[in-house]
Coordinates of C-alpha atoms and ligand atoms in Angstrom, one line a residue:
X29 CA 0.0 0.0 0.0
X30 CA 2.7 2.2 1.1
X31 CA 5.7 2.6 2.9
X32 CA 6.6 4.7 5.7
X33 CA 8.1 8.1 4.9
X34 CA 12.1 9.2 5.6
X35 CA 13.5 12.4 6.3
X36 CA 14.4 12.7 3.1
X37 CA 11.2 12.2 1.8
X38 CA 9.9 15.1 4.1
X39 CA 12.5 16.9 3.2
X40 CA 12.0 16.9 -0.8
X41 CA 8.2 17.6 -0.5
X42 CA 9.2 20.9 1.5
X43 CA 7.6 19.2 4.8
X44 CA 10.8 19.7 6.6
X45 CA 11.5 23.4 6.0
X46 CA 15.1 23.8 5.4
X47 CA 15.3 27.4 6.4
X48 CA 17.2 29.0 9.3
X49 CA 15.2 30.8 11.5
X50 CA 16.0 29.6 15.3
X51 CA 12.9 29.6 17.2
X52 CA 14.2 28.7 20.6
X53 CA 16.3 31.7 20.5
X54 CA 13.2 34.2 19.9
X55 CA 13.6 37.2 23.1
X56 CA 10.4 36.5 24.4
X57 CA 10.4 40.2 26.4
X58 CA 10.4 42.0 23.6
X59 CA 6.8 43.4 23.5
X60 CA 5.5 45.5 20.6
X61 CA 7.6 45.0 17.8
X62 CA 11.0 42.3 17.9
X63 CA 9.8 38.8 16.2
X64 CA 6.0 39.4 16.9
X65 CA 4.5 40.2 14.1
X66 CA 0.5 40.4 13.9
X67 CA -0.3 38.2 10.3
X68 CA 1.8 38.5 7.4
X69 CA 0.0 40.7 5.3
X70 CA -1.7 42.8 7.6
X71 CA -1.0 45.0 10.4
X72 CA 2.3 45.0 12.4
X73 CA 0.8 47.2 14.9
X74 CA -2.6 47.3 16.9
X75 CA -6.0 47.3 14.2
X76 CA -7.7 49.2 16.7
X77 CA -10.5 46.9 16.6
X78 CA -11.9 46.7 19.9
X79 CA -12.3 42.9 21.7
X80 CA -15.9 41.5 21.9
X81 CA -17.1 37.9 22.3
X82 CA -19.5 35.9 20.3
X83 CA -23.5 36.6 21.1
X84 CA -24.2 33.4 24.0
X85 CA -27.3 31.6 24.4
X86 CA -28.4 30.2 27.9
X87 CA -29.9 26.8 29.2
X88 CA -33.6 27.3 31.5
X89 CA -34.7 24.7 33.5
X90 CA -31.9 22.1 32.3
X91 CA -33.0 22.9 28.7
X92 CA -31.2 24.4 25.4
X93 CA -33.0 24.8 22.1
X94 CA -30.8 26.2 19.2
X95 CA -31.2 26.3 15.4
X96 CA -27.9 27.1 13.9
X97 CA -27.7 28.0 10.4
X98 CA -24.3 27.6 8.4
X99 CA -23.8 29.7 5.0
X100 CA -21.4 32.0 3.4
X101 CA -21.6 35.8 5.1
X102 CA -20.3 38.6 4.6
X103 CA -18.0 39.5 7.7
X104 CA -16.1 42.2 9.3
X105 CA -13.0 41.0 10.7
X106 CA -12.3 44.5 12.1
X107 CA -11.6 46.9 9.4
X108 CA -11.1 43.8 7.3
X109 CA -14.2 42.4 5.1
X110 CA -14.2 38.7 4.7
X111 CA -16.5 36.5 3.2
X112 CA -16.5 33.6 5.4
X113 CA -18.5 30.7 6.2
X114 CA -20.8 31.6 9.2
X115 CA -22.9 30.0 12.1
X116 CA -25.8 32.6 11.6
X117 CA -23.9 35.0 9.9
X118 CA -21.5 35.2 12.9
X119 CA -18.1 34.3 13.2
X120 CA -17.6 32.5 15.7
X121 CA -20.9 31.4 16.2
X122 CA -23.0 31.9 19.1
X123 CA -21.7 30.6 22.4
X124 CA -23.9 28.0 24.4
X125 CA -23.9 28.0 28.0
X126 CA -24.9 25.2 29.8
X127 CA -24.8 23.3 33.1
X128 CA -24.0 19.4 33.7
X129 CA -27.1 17.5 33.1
X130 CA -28.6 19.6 30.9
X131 CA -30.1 18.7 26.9
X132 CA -29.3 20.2 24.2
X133 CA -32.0 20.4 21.3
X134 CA -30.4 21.5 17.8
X135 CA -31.8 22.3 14.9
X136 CA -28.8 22.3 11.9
X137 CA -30.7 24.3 9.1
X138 CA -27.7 23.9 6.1
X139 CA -27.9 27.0 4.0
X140 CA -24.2 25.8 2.4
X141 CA -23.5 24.5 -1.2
X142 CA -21.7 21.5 0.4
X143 CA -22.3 19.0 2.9
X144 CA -21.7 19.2 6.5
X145 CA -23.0 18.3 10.2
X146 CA -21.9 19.0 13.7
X147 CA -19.4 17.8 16.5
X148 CA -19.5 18.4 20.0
X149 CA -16.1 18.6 20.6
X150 CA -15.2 17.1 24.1
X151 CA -18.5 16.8 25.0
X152 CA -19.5 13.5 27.0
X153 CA -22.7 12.7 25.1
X154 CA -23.7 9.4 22.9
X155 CA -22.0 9.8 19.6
X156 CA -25.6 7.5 18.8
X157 CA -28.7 8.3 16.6
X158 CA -29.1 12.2 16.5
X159 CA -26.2 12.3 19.1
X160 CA -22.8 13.5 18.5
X161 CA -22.8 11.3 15.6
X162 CA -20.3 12.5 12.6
X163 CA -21.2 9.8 10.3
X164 CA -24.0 11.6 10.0
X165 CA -24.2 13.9 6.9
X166 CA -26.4 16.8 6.4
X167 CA -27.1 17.7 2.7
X168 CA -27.3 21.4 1.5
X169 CA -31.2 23.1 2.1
X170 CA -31.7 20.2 4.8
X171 CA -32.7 20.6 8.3
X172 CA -31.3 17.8 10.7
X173 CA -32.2 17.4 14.6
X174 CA -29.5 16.6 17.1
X175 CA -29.8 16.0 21.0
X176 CA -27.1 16.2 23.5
X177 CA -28.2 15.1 26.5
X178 CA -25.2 15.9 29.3
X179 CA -24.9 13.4 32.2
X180 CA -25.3 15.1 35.8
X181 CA -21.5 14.2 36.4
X182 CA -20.7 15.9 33.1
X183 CA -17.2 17.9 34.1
X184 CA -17.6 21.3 33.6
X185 CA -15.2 23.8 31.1
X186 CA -14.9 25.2 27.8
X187 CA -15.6 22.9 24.6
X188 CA -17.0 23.7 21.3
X189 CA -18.6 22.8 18.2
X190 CA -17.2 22.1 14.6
X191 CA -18.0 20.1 11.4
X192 CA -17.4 16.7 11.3
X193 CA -18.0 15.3 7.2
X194 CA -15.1 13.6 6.4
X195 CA -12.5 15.1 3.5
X196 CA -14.2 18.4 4.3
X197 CA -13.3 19.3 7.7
X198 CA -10.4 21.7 7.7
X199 CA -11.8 23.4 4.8
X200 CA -15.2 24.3 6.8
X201 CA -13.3 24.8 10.1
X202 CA -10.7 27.2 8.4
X203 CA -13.2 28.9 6.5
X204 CA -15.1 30.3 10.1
X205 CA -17.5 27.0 11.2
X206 CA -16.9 27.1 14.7
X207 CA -18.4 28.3 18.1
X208 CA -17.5 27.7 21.9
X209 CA -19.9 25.7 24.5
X210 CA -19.8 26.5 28.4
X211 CA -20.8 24.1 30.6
X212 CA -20.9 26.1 33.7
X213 CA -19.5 25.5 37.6
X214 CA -20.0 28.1 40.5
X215 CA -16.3 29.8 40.7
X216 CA -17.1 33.4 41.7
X217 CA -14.8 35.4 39.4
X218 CA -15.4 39.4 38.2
X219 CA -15.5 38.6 34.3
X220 CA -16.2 35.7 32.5
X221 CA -14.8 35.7 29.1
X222 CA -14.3 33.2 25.8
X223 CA -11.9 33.9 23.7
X224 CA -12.2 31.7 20.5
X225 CA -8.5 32.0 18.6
X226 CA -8.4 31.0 15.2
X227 CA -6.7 31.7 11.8
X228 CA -7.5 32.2 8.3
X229 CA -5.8 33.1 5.0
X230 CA -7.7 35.8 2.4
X231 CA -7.2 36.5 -0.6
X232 CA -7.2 40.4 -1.8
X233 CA -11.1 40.4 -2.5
X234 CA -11.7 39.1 1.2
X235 CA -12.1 35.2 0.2
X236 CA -10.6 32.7 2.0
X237 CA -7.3 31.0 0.5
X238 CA -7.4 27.1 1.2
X239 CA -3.4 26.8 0.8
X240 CA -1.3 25.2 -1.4
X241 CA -1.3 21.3 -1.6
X242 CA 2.0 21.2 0.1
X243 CA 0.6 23.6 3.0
X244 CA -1.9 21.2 3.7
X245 CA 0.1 18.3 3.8
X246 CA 2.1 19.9 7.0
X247 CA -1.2 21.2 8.1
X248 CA -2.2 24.9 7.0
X249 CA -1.5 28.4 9.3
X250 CA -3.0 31.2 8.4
X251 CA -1.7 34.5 7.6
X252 CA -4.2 36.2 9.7
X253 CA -5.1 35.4 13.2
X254 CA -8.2 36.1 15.1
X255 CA -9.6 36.8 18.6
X256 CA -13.8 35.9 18.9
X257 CA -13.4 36.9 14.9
X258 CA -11.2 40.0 15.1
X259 CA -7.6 40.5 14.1
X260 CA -5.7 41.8 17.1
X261 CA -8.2 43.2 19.0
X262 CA -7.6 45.7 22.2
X263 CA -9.1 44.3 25.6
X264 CA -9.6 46.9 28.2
X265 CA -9.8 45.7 31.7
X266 CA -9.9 46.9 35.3
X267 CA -6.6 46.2 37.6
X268 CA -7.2 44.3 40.6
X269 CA -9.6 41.5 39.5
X270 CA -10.3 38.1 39.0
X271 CA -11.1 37.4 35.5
X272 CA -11.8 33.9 34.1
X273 CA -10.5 33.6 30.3
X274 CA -11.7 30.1 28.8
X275 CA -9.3 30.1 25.7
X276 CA -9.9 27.6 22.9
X277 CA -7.8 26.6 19.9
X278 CA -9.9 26.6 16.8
X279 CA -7.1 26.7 14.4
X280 CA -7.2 24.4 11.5
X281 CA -3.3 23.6 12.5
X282 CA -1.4 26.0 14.4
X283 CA -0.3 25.0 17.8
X284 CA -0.7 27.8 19.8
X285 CA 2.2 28.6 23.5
X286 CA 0.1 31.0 25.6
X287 CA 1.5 34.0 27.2
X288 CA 0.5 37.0 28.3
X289 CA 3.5 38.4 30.2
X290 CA 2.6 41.5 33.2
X291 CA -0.1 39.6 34.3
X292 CA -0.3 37.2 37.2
X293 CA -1.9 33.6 35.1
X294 CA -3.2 30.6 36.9
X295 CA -4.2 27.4 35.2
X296 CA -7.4 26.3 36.5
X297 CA -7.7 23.5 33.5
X298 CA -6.9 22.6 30.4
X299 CA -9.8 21.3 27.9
X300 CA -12.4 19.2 30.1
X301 CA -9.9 18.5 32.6
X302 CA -9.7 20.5 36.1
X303 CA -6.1 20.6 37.6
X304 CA -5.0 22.1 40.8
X305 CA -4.7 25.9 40.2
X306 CA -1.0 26.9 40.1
X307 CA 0.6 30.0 38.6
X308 CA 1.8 29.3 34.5
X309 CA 3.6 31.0 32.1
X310 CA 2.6 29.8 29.1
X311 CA 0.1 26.9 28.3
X312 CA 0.8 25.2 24.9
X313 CA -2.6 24.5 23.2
X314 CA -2.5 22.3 20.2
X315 CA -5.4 22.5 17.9
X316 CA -8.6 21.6 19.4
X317 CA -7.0 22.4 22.8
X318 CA -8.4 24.5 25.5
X319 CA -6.8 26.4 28.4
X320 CA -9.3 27.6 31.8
X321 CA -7.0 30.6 33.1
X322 CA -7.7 33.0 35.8
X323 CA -6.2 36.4 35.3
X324 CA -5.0 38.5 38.3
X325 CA -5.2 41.8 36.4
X326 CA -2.2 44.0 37.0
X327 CA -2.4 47.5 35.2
X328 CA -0.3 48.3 32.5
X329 CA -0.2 47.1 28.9
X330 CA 0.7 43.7 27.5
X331 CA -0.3 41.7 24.8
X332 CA -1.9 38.1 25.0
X333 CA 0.7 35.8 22.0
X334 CA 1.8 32.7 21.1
X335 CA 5.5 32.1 21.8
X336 CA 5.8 29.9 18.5
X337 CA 6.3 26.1 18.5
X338 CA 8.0 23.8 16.3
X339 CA 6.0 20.9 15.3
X340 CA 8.4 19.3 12.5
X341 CA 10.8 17.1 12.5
X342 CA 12.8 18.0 16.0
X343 CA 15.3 19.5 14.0
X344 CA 16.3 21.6 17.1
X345 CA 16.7 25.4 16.4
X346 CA 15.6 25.0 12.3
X347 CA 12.6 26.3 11.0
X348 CA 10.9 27.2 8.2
X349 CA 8.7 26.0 5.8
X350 CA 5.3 25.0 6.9
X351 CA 5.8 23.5 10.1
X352 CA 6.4 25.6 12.8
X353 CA 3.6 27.9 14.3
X354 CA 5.4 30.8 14.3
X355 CA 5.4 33.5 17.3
X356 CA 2.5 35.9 17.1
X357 CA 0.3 38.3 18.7
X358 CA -3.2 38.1 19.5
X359 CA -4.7 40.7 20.9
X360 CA -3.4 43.9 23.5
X361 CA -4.3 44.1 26.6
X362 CA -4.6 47.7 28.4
X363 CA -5.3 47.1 32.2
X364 CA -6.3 50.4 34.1
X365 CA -6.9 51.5 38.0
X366 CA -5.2 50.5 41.4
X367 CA -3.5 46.9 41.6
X368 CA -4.3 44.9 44.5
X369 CA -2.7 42.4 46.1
X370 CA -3.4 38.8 44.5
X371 CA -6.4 37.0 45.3
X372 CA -6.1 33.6 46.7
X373 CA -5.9 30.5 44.9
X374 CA -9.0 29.0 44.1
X375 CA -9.4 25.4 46.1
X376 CA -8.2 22.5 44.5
X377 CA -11.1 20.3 42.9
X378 CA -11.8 17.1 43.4
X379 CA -10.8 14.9 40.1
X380 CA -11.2 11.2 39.2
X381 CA -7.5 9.1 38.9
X382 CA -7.3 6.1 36.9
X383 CA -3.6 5.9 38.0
X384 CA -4.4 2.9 40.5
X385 CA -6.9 1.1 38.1
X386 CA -5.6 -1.9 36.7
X387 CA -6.7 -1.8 32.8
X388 CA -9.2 -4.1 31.8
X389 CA -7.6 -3.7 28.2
X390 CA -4.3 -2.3 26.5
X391 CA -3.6 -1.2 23.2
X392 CA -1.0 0.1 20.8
X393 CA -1.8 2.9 18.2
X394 CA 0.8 4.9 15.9
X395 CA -0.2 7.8 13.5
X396 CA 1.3 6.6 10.4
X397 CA 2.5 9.1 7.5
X398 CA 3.7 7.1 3.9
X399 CA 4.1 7.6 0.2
X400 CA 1.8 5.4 -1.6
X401 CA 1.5 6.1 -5.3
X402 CA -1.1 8.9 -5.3
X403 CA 1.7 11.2 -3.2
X404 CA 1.8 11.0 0.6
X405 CA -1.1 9.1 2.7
X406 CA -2.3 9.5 6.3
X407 CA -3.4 7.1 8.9
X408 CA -3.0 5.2 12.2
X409 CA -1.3 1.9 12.0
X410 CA -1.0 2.0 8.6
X411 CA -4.8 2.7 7.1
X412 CA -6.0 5.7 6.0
X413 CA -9.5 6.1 7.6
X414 CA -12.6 3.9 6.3
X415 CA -16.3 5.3 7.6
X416 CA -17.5 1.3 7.5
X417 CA -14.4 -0.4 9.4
X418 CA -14.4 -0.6 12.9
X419 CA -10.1 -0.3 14.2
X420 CA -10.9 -0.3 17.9
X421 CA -13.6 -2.6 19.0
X422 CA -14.0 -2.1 23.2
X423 CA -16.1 -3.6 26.0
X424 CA -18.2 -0.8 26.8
X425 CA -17.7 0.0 30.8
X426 CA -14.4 -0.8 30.9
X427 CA -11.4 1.0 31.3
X428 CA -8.7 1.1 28.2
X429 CA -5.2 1.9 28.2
X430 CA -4.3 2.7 24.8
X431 CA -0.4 3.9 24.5
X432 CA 0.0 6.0 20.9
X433 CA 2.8 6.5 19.4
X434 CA 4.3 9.1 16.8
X435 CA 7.3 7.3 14.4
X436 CA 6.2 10.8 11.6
X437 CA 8.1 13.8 11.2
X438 CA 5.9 15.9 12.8
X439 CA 3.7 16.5 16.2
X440 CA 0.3 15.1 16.4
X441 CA -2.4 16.2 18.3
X442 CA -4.5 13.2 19.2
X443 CA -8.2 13.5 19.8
X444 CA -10.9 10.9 20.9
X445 CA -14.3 11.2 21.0
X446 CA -16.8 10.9 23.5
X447 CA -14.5 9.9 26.2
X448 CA -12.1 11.9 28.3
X449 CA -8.6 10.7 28.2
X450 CA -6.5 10.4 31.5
X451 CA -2.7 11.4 30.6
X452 CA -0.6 8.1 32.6
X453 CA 2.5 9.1 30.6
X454 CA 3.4 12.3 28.8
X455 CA 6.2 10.4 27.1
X456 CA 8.5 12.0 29.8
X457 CA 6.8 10.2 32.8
X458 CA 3.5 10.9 34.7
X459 CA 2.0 14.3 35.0
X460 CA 1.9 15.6 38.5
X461 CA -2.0 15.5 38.8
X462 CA -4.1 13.5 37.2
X463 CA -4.9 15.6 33.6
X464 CA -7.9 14.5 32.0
X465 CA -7.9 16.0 28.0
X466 CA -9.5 15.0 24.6
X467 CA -6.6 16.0 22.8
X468 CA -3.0 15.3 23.8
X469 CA 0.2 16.0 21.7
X470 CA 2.4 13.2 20.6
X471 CA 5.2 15.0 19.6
X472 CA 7.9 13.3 16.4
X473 CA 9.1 10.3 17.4
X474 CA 7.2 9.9 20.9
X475 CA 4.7 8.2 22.1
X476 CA 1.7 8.9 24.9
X477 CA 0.0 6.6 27.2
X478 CA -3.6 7.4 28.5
X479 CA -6.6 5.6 29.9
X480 CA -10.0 6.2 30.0
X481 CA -13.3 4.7 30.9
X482 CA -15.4 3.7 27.7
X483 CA -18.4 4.2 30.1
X484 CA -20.7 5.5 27.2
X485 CA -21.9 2.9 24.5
X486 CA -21.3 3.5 21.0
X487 CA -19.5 4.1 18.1
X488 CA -17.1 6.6 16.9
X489 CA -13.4 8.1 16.2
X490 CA -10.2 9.4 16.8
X491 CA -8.2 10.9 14.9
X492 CA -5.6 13.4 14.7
X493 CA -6.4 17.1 15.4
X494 CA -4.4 18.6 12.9
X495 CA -8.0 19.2 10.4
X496 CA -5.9 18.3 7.1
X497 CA -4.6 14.8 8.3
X498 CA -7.8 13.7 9.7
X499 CA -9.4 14.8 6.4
X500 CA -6.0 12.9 4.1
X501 CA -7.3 10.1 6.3
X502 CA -5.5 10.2 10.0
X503 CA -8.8 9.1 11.7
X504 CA -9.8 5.9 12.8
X505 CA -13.3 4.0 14.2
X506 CA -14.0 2.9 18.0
X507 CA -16.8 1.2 18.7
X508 CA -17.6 0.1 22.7
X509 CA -20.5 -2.1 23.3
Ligands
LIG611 CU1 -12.6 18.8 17.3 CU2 -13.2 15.0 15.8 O1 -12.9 16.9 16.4
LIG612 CU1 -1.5 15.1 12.2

């Protein structure tokens, strides 16, 4: 079928840039100017756009009805038109906030000229029926009914909501089909904000530039990059407080390092998963990723950006070509008034541990990259996705230890549905706390063990995060019954 690929493969199809640009070297306290530029092709210094969030919809009485209409719109990007593909003519769409236990009732009206449907990403629902099924498809003019109905358990945090058609994915996502999902606890904080980051690539009339083939075979950035829709956007906020930022990765590819130096940051969680607060730095958010930080706001300016991360080869210090996320900014922060002194640490949270559970099950997986004889092919163990073959077939209600392993050139963020993943080994040992995620980097030549409980019955996939493998065929099927 095909045979794994070299270096020098990667290196002759431009996957392994060959340029010199160190990006471990990058002075990370230089603010405003140095190596952080805002997108190629647009503006190097603020837009002036001001910072909003995406219009949010509420549960009442444990109950959510949406109808969520995607087509192409006409959108302001801040002093940029775009014409994007839009979740009622908003991109992001609309925000859903809900509480554990709650249903969800959605109506997907498609108003596009292509096929699509809808993923709840991280969500512990039944990927069953008119559940968070994506081998479900949802043809153009047609109205399809989904129902999400959260257990009472369900952890709470930031997730979100995509389409899921296979070969199709990245292009929707890239092109603006994504909105954020709350599912709400009771931390008292003075703000709570979502910040949906994403990227995109226009042409000069405003339409959106898919990439070259070769782009898409590392996984495509985009020039431009966006906060809740808006390029670089200016966040005004009062010193002294307690804000909650729930921070979510919605680019098609870029990894994305976190910082937002001046300001005191504490990691409260990262996607579902609650950890025991503690003061960060930086939090490294592949795609699909999400980061729950609380931000002691000290006054002065500062500017929330990505540090830049090298997702080839491990070719330390190279870069270039399409496979490093380079350093960027995201938006400015101006933070006015008296500082106080820092609040305390929120309490740590009680979280499950699978640590001291024997497996009933273990398994090996490896993302596999190869030249066949149609160019380069993606896939897990070998086999590029198939809707009607089942990889992974699982005892539903017990719990699976599945070790995954990268032998490619380049990172993988690996994503399962359905069921939160327990990191047991980070590839350099166990994490401190138990850290539950739905998507976990396997970085080149690595490999990362998790468990988890396949406590809801059904079937459905995994795949890598990274929306142009999974859609070259870097998925595979898991069915527990
Ligand atoms: Cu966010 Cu299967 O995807
Ligand atoms: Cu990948």
């Amino acid at each position: 079928m095909s045979t794994p690929l070299s270096r020098r493969d990667a290196l002759r199809l431009g996957l392994l840039g060959a340029g010199a640009v160190v990006v471990g070297g990058v002075g990370l306290g230089a603010v405003g100017g140095g190596p952080f530029t805002a997108d190629r092709g647009g503006p190097l210094v603020p837009t002036g756009s001001r910072f909003t969030e995406p219009a949010h919809l509420r549960s009442q009485d444990g109950f959510l009805r949406v109808r969520l209409e995607p087509a192409w719109a006409e959108v302001d990007l801040g002093g940029r038109r775009a014409r994007l593909l839009a979740y009622d003519g908003q991109v992001p769409g609309p925000t859903w906030r809900v509480r554990p236990g709650d249903r969800i009732e959605l109506t997907l009206a498609n108003r596009l000229d292509a096929p699509t449907n809808i993923h709840v990403h991280g969500l512990h629902v039944s990927p069953e029926g008119k559940g968070d099924n994506v081998f479900r498809r949802v043809d153009p003019a047609e109205d399809a009914d989904y129902v999400f109905q959260l257990p009472a358990d369900h952890p709470p945090g930031l997730f979100w909501y995509h389409p899921h058609v296979h070969g199709s994915v990245a292009d929707q996502v890239f092109a603006g089909l994504y909105g954020a999902i709350v599912v709400e606890d009771d931390l008292e904080v003075d703000a709570d904000r979502v910040l949906v980051l994403s990227d995109l690539s226009l042409d000069a009339r405003g339409r959106v530039r898919p990439g070259a083939a070769q782009d898409r075979m590392a996984g495509r950035e985009g020039e431009i990059l966006l906060v809740n829709g808006r390029r670089r956007p200016l966040l005004r906020a009062t010193a002294g407080r307690a804000e909650r930022w729930r921070v979510l990765n919605a680019c098609t590819s870029r990894y994305l390092d976190l910082e937002l130096p001046g300001q005191e940051v504490t990691l409260l969680g990262l996607d579902g998963g609650r950890l025991p607060p503690r003061r960060v730095e930086r939090a490294l958010l592949p795609p699909g990723a999400r980061a729950d930080l609380l931000v002691g706001t000290t006054s002065g300016r500062t500017q929330l950006r990505t540090a830049g991360y090298d997702r080839g080869s491990g070719m330390t210090g190279m870069m270039g070509g399409d496979d490093v996320s380079g350093p960027a900014a995201l938006a400015d922060l101006e933070v006015s008034g008296v500082d106080r002194p820092s609040a305390a640490m929120p309490p740590a949270p009680p979280v499950d541990d699978l640590t001291g559970v024997t497996p009933d099950a273990r398994r090996d997986i490896a993302f596999t990259m190869g030249m066949g004889r149609g160019g380069m092919t993606f896939g897990f163990d070998g086999r590029e996705f198939a809707a009607d073959r089942t990889d992974q077939q699982l005892r539903a209600g017990t719990v699976q230890e599945w070790r995954i392993s990268n032998p490619t050139p380049l990172d993988h963020p690996f994503h399962l549905h359905v069921w939160p993943m327990q990191v047991i080994d980070d590839g350099g040992g166990r994490p401190e706390a138990p850290q539950w995620r739905d998507v976990v980097n396997v970085p080149s030549g690595g490999a990362v063990t998790v468990r988890f409980r396949a406590d809801i019955p059904g079937r459905t996939v995994y795949h890598c995060h990274i929306l142009d493998h999974e859609d070259a065929g870097m998925m595979g099927v898991v069915e527990a019954s």
